[in-house]
């Protein structure tokens, strides 16, 4: 029998859902806004998840799917989970299972049941996968306590190093000009309470953002380092060392397996990904992995042929 | 004529007020809760300020004072300032002036109109004082963007370095045990989603606090470093280098002047203060400085004799 399953990957930027049949063919997709209850709020996140799933099921002309695997960043709380399950009643025939989003990232890069994924997006973590399940995780402790080498970590370093020379600290760096350009702040040397107007305006603009938005400045470190800036190069050295340590912490000799590099930082910076995760497959999207997780939970063996069908059919659907 | 003036030093922990006469004699003091509008809220902070001032004026048996200098951390907003001025009507005969709290810290260490103060409390900054006024400031950019070497900065490093070994990263350090003890979390190696129960409980407890509360863990780095811990020693090296850079950024050859070390970190850690600010006078309290600022704004020349009376009479009042 050829059942339909639903895979969902919900993150801070967008929520995506896919309907996949037992043979690995993706037949419908849906997309909505942030499905992360922490950043978007429980109600908005739940609505986005329902919206994406409804689109996927409707476009697949599938009726209720047999089962669903939901990779929802930040949905650790049982209350969040109940709200999501309740919102999907009528769309999924059996109780959906929740999965770690980092596992969806892993299976977007490989069908192998054993291996590793190194993720650097807004956060950063490394995971060891055994028999298709999360067997060990390092870092991923969040913006305040960990996430070394993540987009937030890089963005905060960019901002700190870029601001320092504005009051005579640190080393002169191209990051200062790049940061001010990005903030749309012109240089104004007039002083307010001992600081330049430039610095006062920049700090006011930065504190007006939620802390996590500092991740938006991560890309500037690659621009500056590419132009030969030594401060930026130093930040990247430290990030690379931190990510290498995070990956090393989950490595075990018993598991050889493939290595997947995932998350917006690694997906957008192939040279940096090659440096911190040599030989890794770079996964740009967690949706294929969510489909694989849905199939696995449905009892479908995802061999290389099935996996190839998942990725190629999904590729066609998203290209339309 | 021997006028009375009011000095006020309002911070995140407590608000203190002092009535001082033109000849430098402190005749009344008052104390209340947090007067920082950012951390306590405008209404509670304003009430605390009024409370402390009322106590000081009442205990001085002075009637309304001729003028007041208010050093209120976080009162940059004109709305906050208006609320405070309005709450003090009837207690102060003329419009109170607002001063930088770091200037109150400076004048708690010296009467010299020209000099420097290096502050490391919850935040960190350095200030150059010229003719009794703030002439230049470096860092003090707040917990997210700067404050290198501050209590928050140290506390965050303690927490990050202490947590890292719990998932196999970083270097083994005494900070881990000290941190878990402080959090009241017992070691529990059972795994939840790839992490030990210890790590899950610790991160949950830490994220339940406001970020600034990480400053509470700063003292652990001195405990661990004192016991020979190399990770803690490395954190202190970095903090010392950052504070030295912050101080160097406001130094100018034209101003020799004394150096005052202030803030809870430097006041409580005399060895560390001596390392980052050699030869500095350590000021443990901003209240004497607030009295000096009030006298200066009243047009009183604060010479060494007057300054000695301020500190000795204040010392007697607080000892009672």
XYZ file of C-alpha atoms in Angstrom:
640
model
C 0.000 0.000 0.000
C 1.289 3.430 -0.878
C 0.600 5.646 2.143
C 1.173 9.369 2.334
C 3.197 10.952 5.146
C 3.861 14.502 6.153
C 7.218 16.057 7.007
C 7.421 19.499 8.572
C 10.415 21.742 9.229
C 9.539 24.818 11.266
C 12.197 27.389 12.075
C 12.490 31.023 13.048
C 12.265 32.282 9.467
C 9.741 29.996 7.817
C 7.727 26.834 8.187
C 7.699 24.274 5.381
C 5.694 21.114 4.979
C 5.865 18.290 2.452
C 3.640 15.321 1.651
C 5.651 12.249 0.650
C 4.420 8.821 -0.430
C 5.875 5.477 0.732
C 7.997 5.209 -2.405
C 9.676 8.545 -1.716
C 7.740 10.744 -4.110
C 6.987 14.245 -2.778
C 3.569 15.289 -4.060
C 2.724 18.520 -2.265
C 4.424 21.287 -0.377
C 3.366 24.252 1.741
C 5.112 27.256 3.207
C 4.221 29.779 5.909
C 5.878 32.171 8.359
C 7.833 31.424 11.515
C 6.729 28.242 13.271
C 9.104 28.691 16.179
C 6.933 29.206 19.290
C 9.814 30.897 21.122
C 10.375 33.631 18.542
C 6.899 33.966 16.992
C 4.694 33.176 19.991
C 2.692 29.976 20.431
C -0.460 31.119 18.619
C 1.265 32.568 15.536
C 3.645 29.608 15.311
C 0.799 27.109 15.585
C -1.201 28.953 12.924
C 1.819 28.987 10.588
C 2.304 25.260 11.076
C -1.357 24.546 10.337
C -1.218 26.820 7.289
C 1.855 25.115 5.795
C 0.432 21.634 6.432
C -2.943 22.531 4.921
C -1.238 23.821 1.772
C 0.878 20.677 1.472
C -2.054 18.288 1.967
C -4.294 20.285 -0.379
C -1.712 20.533 -3.159
C -0.959 16.800 -2.836
C -4.700 16.088 -3.177
C -4.012 13.459 -0.557
C -6.684 13.702 2.104
C -5.471 13.113 5.667
C -1.959 11.684 5.708
C -1.115 8.468 7.561
C 1.478 10.029 9.858
C 3.630 13.098 10.388
C 7.099 13.967 11.655
C 7.406 17.522 12.935
C 10.792 19.164 13.361
C 9.948 22.322 15.255
C 12.777 24.457 16.644
C 11.954 25.579 20.166
C 8.999 23.248 20.723
C 10.363 21.529 23.807
C 7.417 22.571 25.940
C 4.577 20.002 26.226
C 1.988 22.804 26.029
C 3.371 23.983 22.685
C 3.307 20.438 21.409
C -0.288 19.846 22.451
C -1.341 23.071 20.708
C 0.358 21.950 17.497
C -1.094 18.429 17.622
C -4.557 19.852 18.201
C -4.179 22.264 15.248
C -3.333 19.351 12.954
C -6.282 17.127 13.895
C -8.192 16.189 10.744
C -5.056 16.593 8.628
C -3.060 13.690 10.092
C -4.636 10.291 10.810
C -2.273 9.342 13.664
C -0.578 11.301 16.438
C 2.300 13.315 14.890
C 5.776 12.675 16.268
C 8.115 15.495 17.187
C 11.689 15.341 16.027
C 14.809 17.427 16.600
C 15.242 19.995 13.815
C 18.917 19.097 13.685
C 17.879 15.565 12.678
C 15.861 16.972 9.762
C 18.993 18.880 8.751
C 21.002 15.649 8.913
C 18.625 13.654 6.698
C 18.538 16.482 4.206
C 22.154 15.601 3.462
C 22.171 11.806 3.629
C 19.994 8.701 3.953
C 22.598 6.929 6.117
C 21.158 5.985 9.528
C 24.544 6.598 11.247
C 26.589 9.766 10.952
C 27.079 13.321 12.129
C 25.732 16.776 11.471
C 27.420 20.068 12.286
C 24.984 22.951 12.289
C 25.689 26.666 12.311
C 22.640 28.805 11.671
C 21.380 31.324 14.194
C 22.526 28.713 16.747
C 25.262 26.088 16.553
C 25.471 22.448 17.582
C 26.799 19.063 16.539
C 24.864 15.816 16.687
C 25.759 12.146 16.429
C 23.082 10.116 14.698
C 22.797 6.382 15.433
C 20.135 4.219 13.850
C 18.367 7.342 12.628
C 18.092 8.816 16.101
C 19.860 11.567 17.978
C 22.483 9.766 20.081
C 24.542 12.699 21.329
C 24.575 16.470 21.042
C 27.124 19.099 21.919
C 26.606 22.836 22.320
C 23.294 24.164 21.005
C 23.039 25.826 24.432
C 21.565 29.004 22.962
C 22.769 32.525 22.275
C 23.550 33.447 25.896
C 25.265 30.282 27.123
C 26.813 28.676 24.056
C 26.271 28.384 20.277
C 29.956 29.014 19.659
C 30.586 29.826 15.989
C 26.884 30.371 15.214
C 25.380 33.270 13.293
C 24.492 34.992 16.569
C 27.999 34.436 17.932
C 29.579 35.788 14.740
C 27.195 38.747 14.575
C 27.866 39.712 18.178
C 31.624 39.559 17.584
C 31.200 41.686 14.441
C 29.263 44.296 16.400
C 31.648 44.340 19.374
C 34.758 44.534 17.205
C 33.130 47.107 14.910
C 32.026 49.408 17.752
C 35.267 49.248 19.800
C 37.331 51.641 17.634
C 34.533 54.240 17.853
C 35.656 54.996 21.409
C 39.349 54.316 20.900
C 39.461 50.636 21.884
C 40.429 47.564 19.936
C 42.069 47.358 16.544
C 40.995 49.360 13.519
C 38.840 47.120 11.317
C 36.765 47.246 8.150
C 33.896 45.892 10.273
C 33.243 49.392 11.659
C 32.398 50.860 8.249
C 30.439 47.788 7.169
C 28.415 47.863 10.403
C 27.597 51.576 10.181
C 26.617 51.180 6.509
C 24.300 48.329 7.414
C 22.727 50.376 10.213
C 22.413 53.387 7.912
C 24.331 55.589 10.353
C 26.543 58.390 9.025
C 29.758 59.339 10.817
C 29.139 62.306 13.138
C 32.023 63.225 15.429
C 30.049 65.638 17.606
C 30.120 64.508 21.225
C 27.186 63.667 23.479
C 28.126 62.858 27.087
C 31.691 61.975 26.143
C 30.747 59.769 23.161
C 30.523 60.553 19.460
C 27.046 60.911 17.977
C 27.966 57.984 15.702
C 28.503 55.649 18.638
C 25.405 56.866 20.500
C 23.245 56.291 17.417
C 24.751 52.864 16.695
C 24.272 51.526 20.227
C 20.703 52.890 20.375
C 19.869 51.157 17.070
C 21.421 47.876 18.209
C 19.683 47.808 21.606
C 16.369 48.496 19.878
C 16.659 45.042 18.225
C 15.961 41.733 19.956
C 19.419 40.303 20.896
C 19.078 37.373 18.467
C 18.893 39.816 15.544
C 22.621 40.405 15.953
C 22.880 37.247 13.830
C 21.944 39.484 10.880
C 25.457 40.960 10.989
C 27.268 37.605 10.726
C 27.738 37.896 6.962
C 29.852 41.055 7.400
C 32.689 39.032 8.913
C 33.037 37.035 5.681
C 32.982 40.226 3.589
C 35.676 41.858 5.720
C 37.838 38.730 5.975
C 37.573 38.300 2.202
C 39.004 41.801 1.864
C 41.997 40.913 4.040
C 40.792 42.378 7.351
C 42.799 40.818 10.183
C 40.212 41.399 12.931
C 37.567 39.622 10.858
C 40.014 36.800 10.086
C 40.637 36.427 13.820
C 36.902 36.148 14.536
C 36.584 33.431 11.871
C 39.589 31.574 13.312
C 37.922 31.524 16.729
C 34.568 30.437 15.272
C 36.223 27.646 13.276
C 38.078 26.398 16.355
C 34.881 26.455 18.418
C 32.879 24.561 15.796
C 35.675 22.008 15.416
C 35.589 21.462 19.184
C 31.793 21.128 19.127
C 32.010 18.495 16.377
C 34.858 16.643 18.090
C 32.739 16.360 21.246
C 30.178 14.077 19.526
C 32.647 12.011 17.468
C 33.117 8.404 18.489
C 35.324 5.795 16.788
C 32.369 3.360 16.564
C 30.464 5.601 14.166
C 32.229 6.518 10.944
C 29.222 7.660 8.954
C 28.870 10.678 6.696
C 29.153 14.256 7.940
C 26.468 16.779 7.015
C 27.056 20.539 7.338
C 23.849 22.515 7.816
C 22.438 25.866 8.887
C 22.443 29.201 7.103
C 26.056 30.106 7.986
C 27.528 26.878 6.605
C 25.100 26.650 3.671
C 25.928 30.192 2.504
C 29.684 30.026 3.126
C 30.983 26.924 1.360
C 34.656 27.800 1.989
C 34.023 28.148 5.713
C 31.978 24.909 5.713
C 34.858 23.102 3.979
C 37.237 24.450 6.626
C 35.245 23.433 9.724
C 33.694 20.260 8.306
C 36.074 18.879 5.668
C 34.383 16.420 3.322
C 30.893 17.249 4.570
C 27.782 17.186 2.426
C 26.256 20.660 2.720
C 22.485 20.575 3.301
C 20.767 23.851 2.500
C 17.300 22.964 3.715
C 15.698 20.691 6.316
C 12.629 19.796 4.271
C 13.999 16.675 2.560
C 15.108 15.449 5.976
C 11.651 16.044 7.424
C 10.212 13.867 4.628
C 12.756 11.151 5.429
C 11.871 11.300 9.123
C 8.169 10.999 8.279
C 8.859 7.915 6.146
C 11.051 6.354 8.832
C 8.380 6.874 11.461
C 5.866 5.302 9.070
C 8.018 2.175 8.969
C 9.305 2.803 5.442
C 12.874 1.734 4.753
C 14.597 4.748 3.221
C 17.237 3.212 0.988
C 19.393 5.156 -1.451
C 16.847 4.796 -4.273
C 13.982 6.056 -2.100
C 16.183 8.881 -0.849
C 17.083 9.897 -4.396
C 13.363 10.040 -5.253
C 12.685 12.232 -2.191
C 15.332 14.794 -3.111
C 14.646 14.863 -6.860
C 10.854 15.075 -6.535
C 11.161 17.748 -3.852
C 13.566 19.637 -6.070
C 10.979 19.606 -8.876
C 8.167 20.741 -6.575
C 10.142 23.648 -5.129
C 11.333 24.717 -8.570
C 7.789 25.250 -9.876
C 26.004 81.418 54.508
C 26.022 77.718 55.205
C 23.606 76.129 52.701
C 22.573 72.495 52.616
C 22.828 70.404 49.443
C 21.680 66.940 48.516
C 23.716 64.243 46.806
C 22.058 61.088 45.485
C 23.561 57.898 44.117
C 20.961 55.541 42.664
C 21.986 52.178 41.263
C 20.520 48.787 40.503
C 20.938 47.505 44.073
C 20.174 50.522 46.258
C 19.557 54.238 46.301
C 21.394 56.414 48.795
C 21.038 60.099 49.548
C 23.089 62.457 51.697
C 22.580 66.027 52.935
C 25.835 67.984 53.043
C 26.452 71.561 54.197
C 28.677 74.103 52.399
C 31.585 73.337 54.695
C 31.505 69.652 53.784
C 29.709 68.270 56.815
C 27.277 65.431 56.032
C 24.312 65.767 58.376
C 21.743 63.239 57.159
C 21.538 60.119 55.044
C 18.795 57.944 53.563
C 18.669 54.584 51.875
C 16.073 52.791 49.763
C 15.788 50.074 47.091
C 16.814 50.176 43.435
C 16.552 53.636 41.888
C 17.535 52.457 38.426
C 14.487 53.031 36.186
C 15.727 50.450 33.676
C 15.937 47.567 36.140
C 13.287 48.557 38.728
C 10.755 50.332 36.498
C 10.156 54.084 36.475
C 7.544 54.148 39.252
C 9.424 51.973 41.741
C 12.712 53.726 41.010
C 11.146 57.150 41.454
C 9.513 56.091 44.730
C 12.848 54.733 46.009
C 14.583 57.994 45.147
C 11.912 60.049 46.924
C 12.110 57.732 49.920
C 15.888 57.990 50.268
C 15.836 61.783 49.849
C 13.022 62.212 52.403
C 14.979 60.154 54.941
C 18.138 62.198 54.357
C 16.394 65.576 54.621
C 14.403 64.487 57.688
C 17.403 63.069 59.523
C 19.423 66.221 58.716
C 16.572 68.339 60.156
C 17.381 70.642 57.276
C 14.117 71.608 55.591
C 14.303 71.884 51.794
C 17.900 71.802 50.547
C 19.334 74.536 48.300
C 20.221 72.199 45.446
C 20.734 68.569 44.496
C 22.996 66.478 42.281
C 21.472 63.170 41.216
C 23.619 60.343 39.877
C 21.045 57.894 38.580
C 22.227 54.907 36.534
C 19.983 54.415 33.519
C 18.156 57.760 33.746
C 19.058 58.983 30.271
C 15.442 59.320 29.253
C 13.903 62.811 29.680
C 10.625 61.237 30.858
C 12.400 59.416 33.683
C 14.140 62.613 34.655
C 10.936 64.635 34.748
C 9.289 62.014 36.966
C 12.204 62.167 39.402
C 12.302 65.985 39.470
C 8.566 66.081 40.093
C 8.856 63.562 42.960
C 11.457 65.754 44.678
C 9.476 69.018 44.520
C 9.181 70.457 48.033
C 12.392 68.709 49.092
C 14.820 70.650 46.877
C 14.556 74.431 46.434
C 16.088 74.558 42.939
C 15.913 72.230 39.914
C 18.101 69.165 40.645
C 20.930 68.454 38.211
C 21.565 64.987 36.832
C 25.081 63.650 36.784
C 26.782 60.538 35.426
C 27.000 57.865 38.115
C 30.576 57.223 37.056
C 31.380 60.804 38.081
C 29.981 60.154 41.571
C 32.247 57.087 41.693
C 35.202 59.263 40.702
C 34.606 61.899 43.393
C 34.186 59.197 46.003
C 37.903 58.534 45.522
C 39.351 62.014 45.120
C 38.595 65.733 45.258
C 40.883 66.473 42.282
C 38.956 68.116 39.418
C 41.110 66.335 36.800
C 41.737 62.580 36.673
C 40.415 59.197 35.648
C 38.066 56.516 36.900
C 38.005 52.877 35.825
C 34.749 51.184 36.734
C 33.910 47.494 36.741
C 30.608 46.676 38.397
C 27.768 45.019 36.524
C 29.043 47.123 33.588
C 32.494 48.457 32.800
C 33.784 51.781 31.519
C 36.589 54.302 31.911
C 36.137 58.055 32.140
C 38.441 61.048 31.871
C 37.411 63.880 34.200
C 38.413 67.447 33.330
C 37.438 70.400 35.500
C 35.042 68.155 37.416
C 33.165 67.105 34.295
C 33.057 64.003 32.152
C 35.392 64.757 29.240
C 35.679 61.331 27.625
C 34.318 57.836 28.125
C 35.237 54.472 26.681
C 33.215 51.286 26.683
C 30.205 51.261 29.027
C 28.328 50.043 25.934
C 26.227 47.608 27.957
C 26.121 43.870 28.461
C 25.371 42.926 24.854
C 27.733 45.245 22.966
C 30.604 45.946 25.347
C 31.372 46.182 29.088
C 34.521 44.115 28.607
C 35.839 42.912 31.961
C 32.629 43.791 33.835
C 30.759 41.621 36.307
C 28.347 40.568 33.557
C 31.202 39.802 31.176
C 33.005 37.741 33.829
C 29.817 35.962 34.880
C 28.965 35.013 31.302
C 32.466 33.646 30.741
C 32.202 31.678 34.000
C 28.921 30.151 32.867
C 30.094 29.358 29.326
C 33.376 27.843 30.481
C 31.635 25.968 33.314
C 28.942 24.455 31.071
C 31.207 23.469 28.154
C 32.728 20.325 29.754
C 29.208 19.054 30.531
C 28.832 18.130 26.841
C 32.478 17.301 26.191
C 33.718 20.665 24.987
C 36.353 23.000 26.366
C 38.850 22.346 29.120
C 38.020 20.741 32.435
C 37.686 23.490 35.029
C 36.761 24.005 38.673
C 34.160 26.503 37.425
C 31.826 23.625 36.516
C 31.520 22.408 40.099
C 31.335 25.926 41.522
C 28.584 26.839 39.057
C 26.497 23.720 39.738
C 26.880 24.256 43.498
C 25.691 27.839 43.160
C 22.711 26.740 41.070
C 21.941 23.946 43.548
C 22.022 21.320 40.794
C 23.266 17.829 41.560
C 25.157 15.807 38.973
C 22.775 13.478 37.123
C 24.240 11.648 34.134
C 20.921 10.333 32.814
C 20.362 11.561 29.281
C 17.463 13.624 27.944
C 17.539 14.239 24.191
C 21.260 13.586 23.964
C 22.192 15.792 26.953
C 22.786 14.907 30.590
C 20.057 15.848 33.051
C 22.668 18.052 34.773
C 23.173 20.165 31.661
C 19.454 20.363 30.888
C 18.698 21.546 34.441
C 21.560 24.055 34.461
C 20.628 25.692 31.157
C 16.949 25.851 32.159
C 17.859 27.564 35.455
C 20.163 30.042 33.711
C 17.671 30.988 30.976
C 15.025 31.554 33.654
C 17.110 34.491 34.933
C 17.296 37.915 33.284
C 20.582 37.941 31.277
C 22.149 40.620 33.507
C 21.889 38.264 36.496
C 24.791 36.289 35.028
C 26.876 38.970 36.775
C 26.068 37.097 40.007
C 28.522 34.372 38.950
C 31.479 36.721 38.443
C 32.905 36.051 41.904
C 33.370 32.345 41.057
C 36.182 33.181 38.649
C 38.224 34.691 41.497
C 37.547 31.651 43.695
C 38.636 29.238 40.967
C 41.671 31.279 39.879
C 42.735 31.548 43.529
C 42.705 27.744 43.641
C 45.018 27.527 40.621
C 42.394 26.852 37.916
C 43.906 27.678 34.527
C 40.614 28.314 32.719
C 39.627 30.863 35.374
C 43.080 32.447 35.202
C 42.665 32.787 31.433
C 39.305 34.544 31.857
C 40.880 36.997 34.317
C 43.794 37.626 31.924
C 41.340 38.529 29.176
C 39.282 40.736 31.496
C 42.405 42.533 32.723
C 43.600 43.139 29.162
C 40.161 44.469 28.163
C 39.944 46.823 31.143
C 43.505 48.067 30.504
C 42.512 48.817 26.899
C 39.349 50.602 28.087
C 41.390 52.757 30.468
C 44.086 53.466 27.866
C 41.411 54.748 25.468
C 40.584 57.734 27.727
C 44.161 58.542 28.819
C 45.668 61.744 27.449
C 49.125 63.185 28.228
C 47.598 66.560 29.177
C 45.768 65.083 32.169
C 47.927 63.355 34.757
C 45.471 63.375 37.645
C 44.651 60.588 40.084
C 43.113 57.274 39.064
C 40.078 55.943 40.919
C 39.003 52.290 40.684
C 35.296 51.750 41.306
C 32.440 49.302 40.921
C 31.657 46.124 42.821
C 34.176 43.933 40.974
C 37.154 46.218 41.642
C 36.001 47.207 45.140
C 35.681 43.568 46.225
C 38.825 42.273 44.490
C 41.699 44.502 45.596
C 44.356 42.309 43.954
C 42.558 42.462 40.620
C 42.044 46.234 41.029
C 45.771 46.663 41.691
C 46.524 44.658 38.553
C 44.274 46.559 36.136
C 44.579 49.995 37.742
C 47.995 50.162 39.462
C 48.210 52.938 42.024
C 44.478 53.623 41.949
C 42.436 54.768 44.921
C 39.673 52.198 45.327
C 36.261 53.801 45.903
C 33.738 51.439 47.415
C 30.701 53.711 47.291
C 29.431 56.598 45.161
C 27.768 58.503 47.988
C 30.723 60.729 48.971
C 31.094 61.618 45.294
C 27.425 62.517 45.028
C 27.900 64.907 47.979
C 30.929 66.455 46.238
C 28.956 66.876 43.015
C 26.135 68.578 44.939
C 28.617 71.005 46.529
C 30.284 71.731 43.185
C 26.940 72.460 41.543
C 26.129 74.772 44.478
C 29.249 76.755 43.658
C 31.209 75.474 46.683
C 34.953 75.006 46.170
C 35.711 71.468 47.304
C 39.309 71.696 48.504
C 41.167 68.916 50.295
C 39.988 70.099 53.722
C 36.329 70.192 52.650
C 36.731 66.801 50.975
C 38.211 65.321 54.146
C 35.203 66.600 56.099
C 32.810 65.042 53.577
C 34.377 61.601 53.819
C 34.919 61.591 57.595
C 31.456 62.929 58.487
C 29.833 60.513 56.014
C 31.868 57.708 57.523
C 30.519 58.578 60.987
C 26.929 58.787 59.738
C 27.039 55.411 57.980
C 28.717 53.753 60.935
C 25.844 54.618 63.281
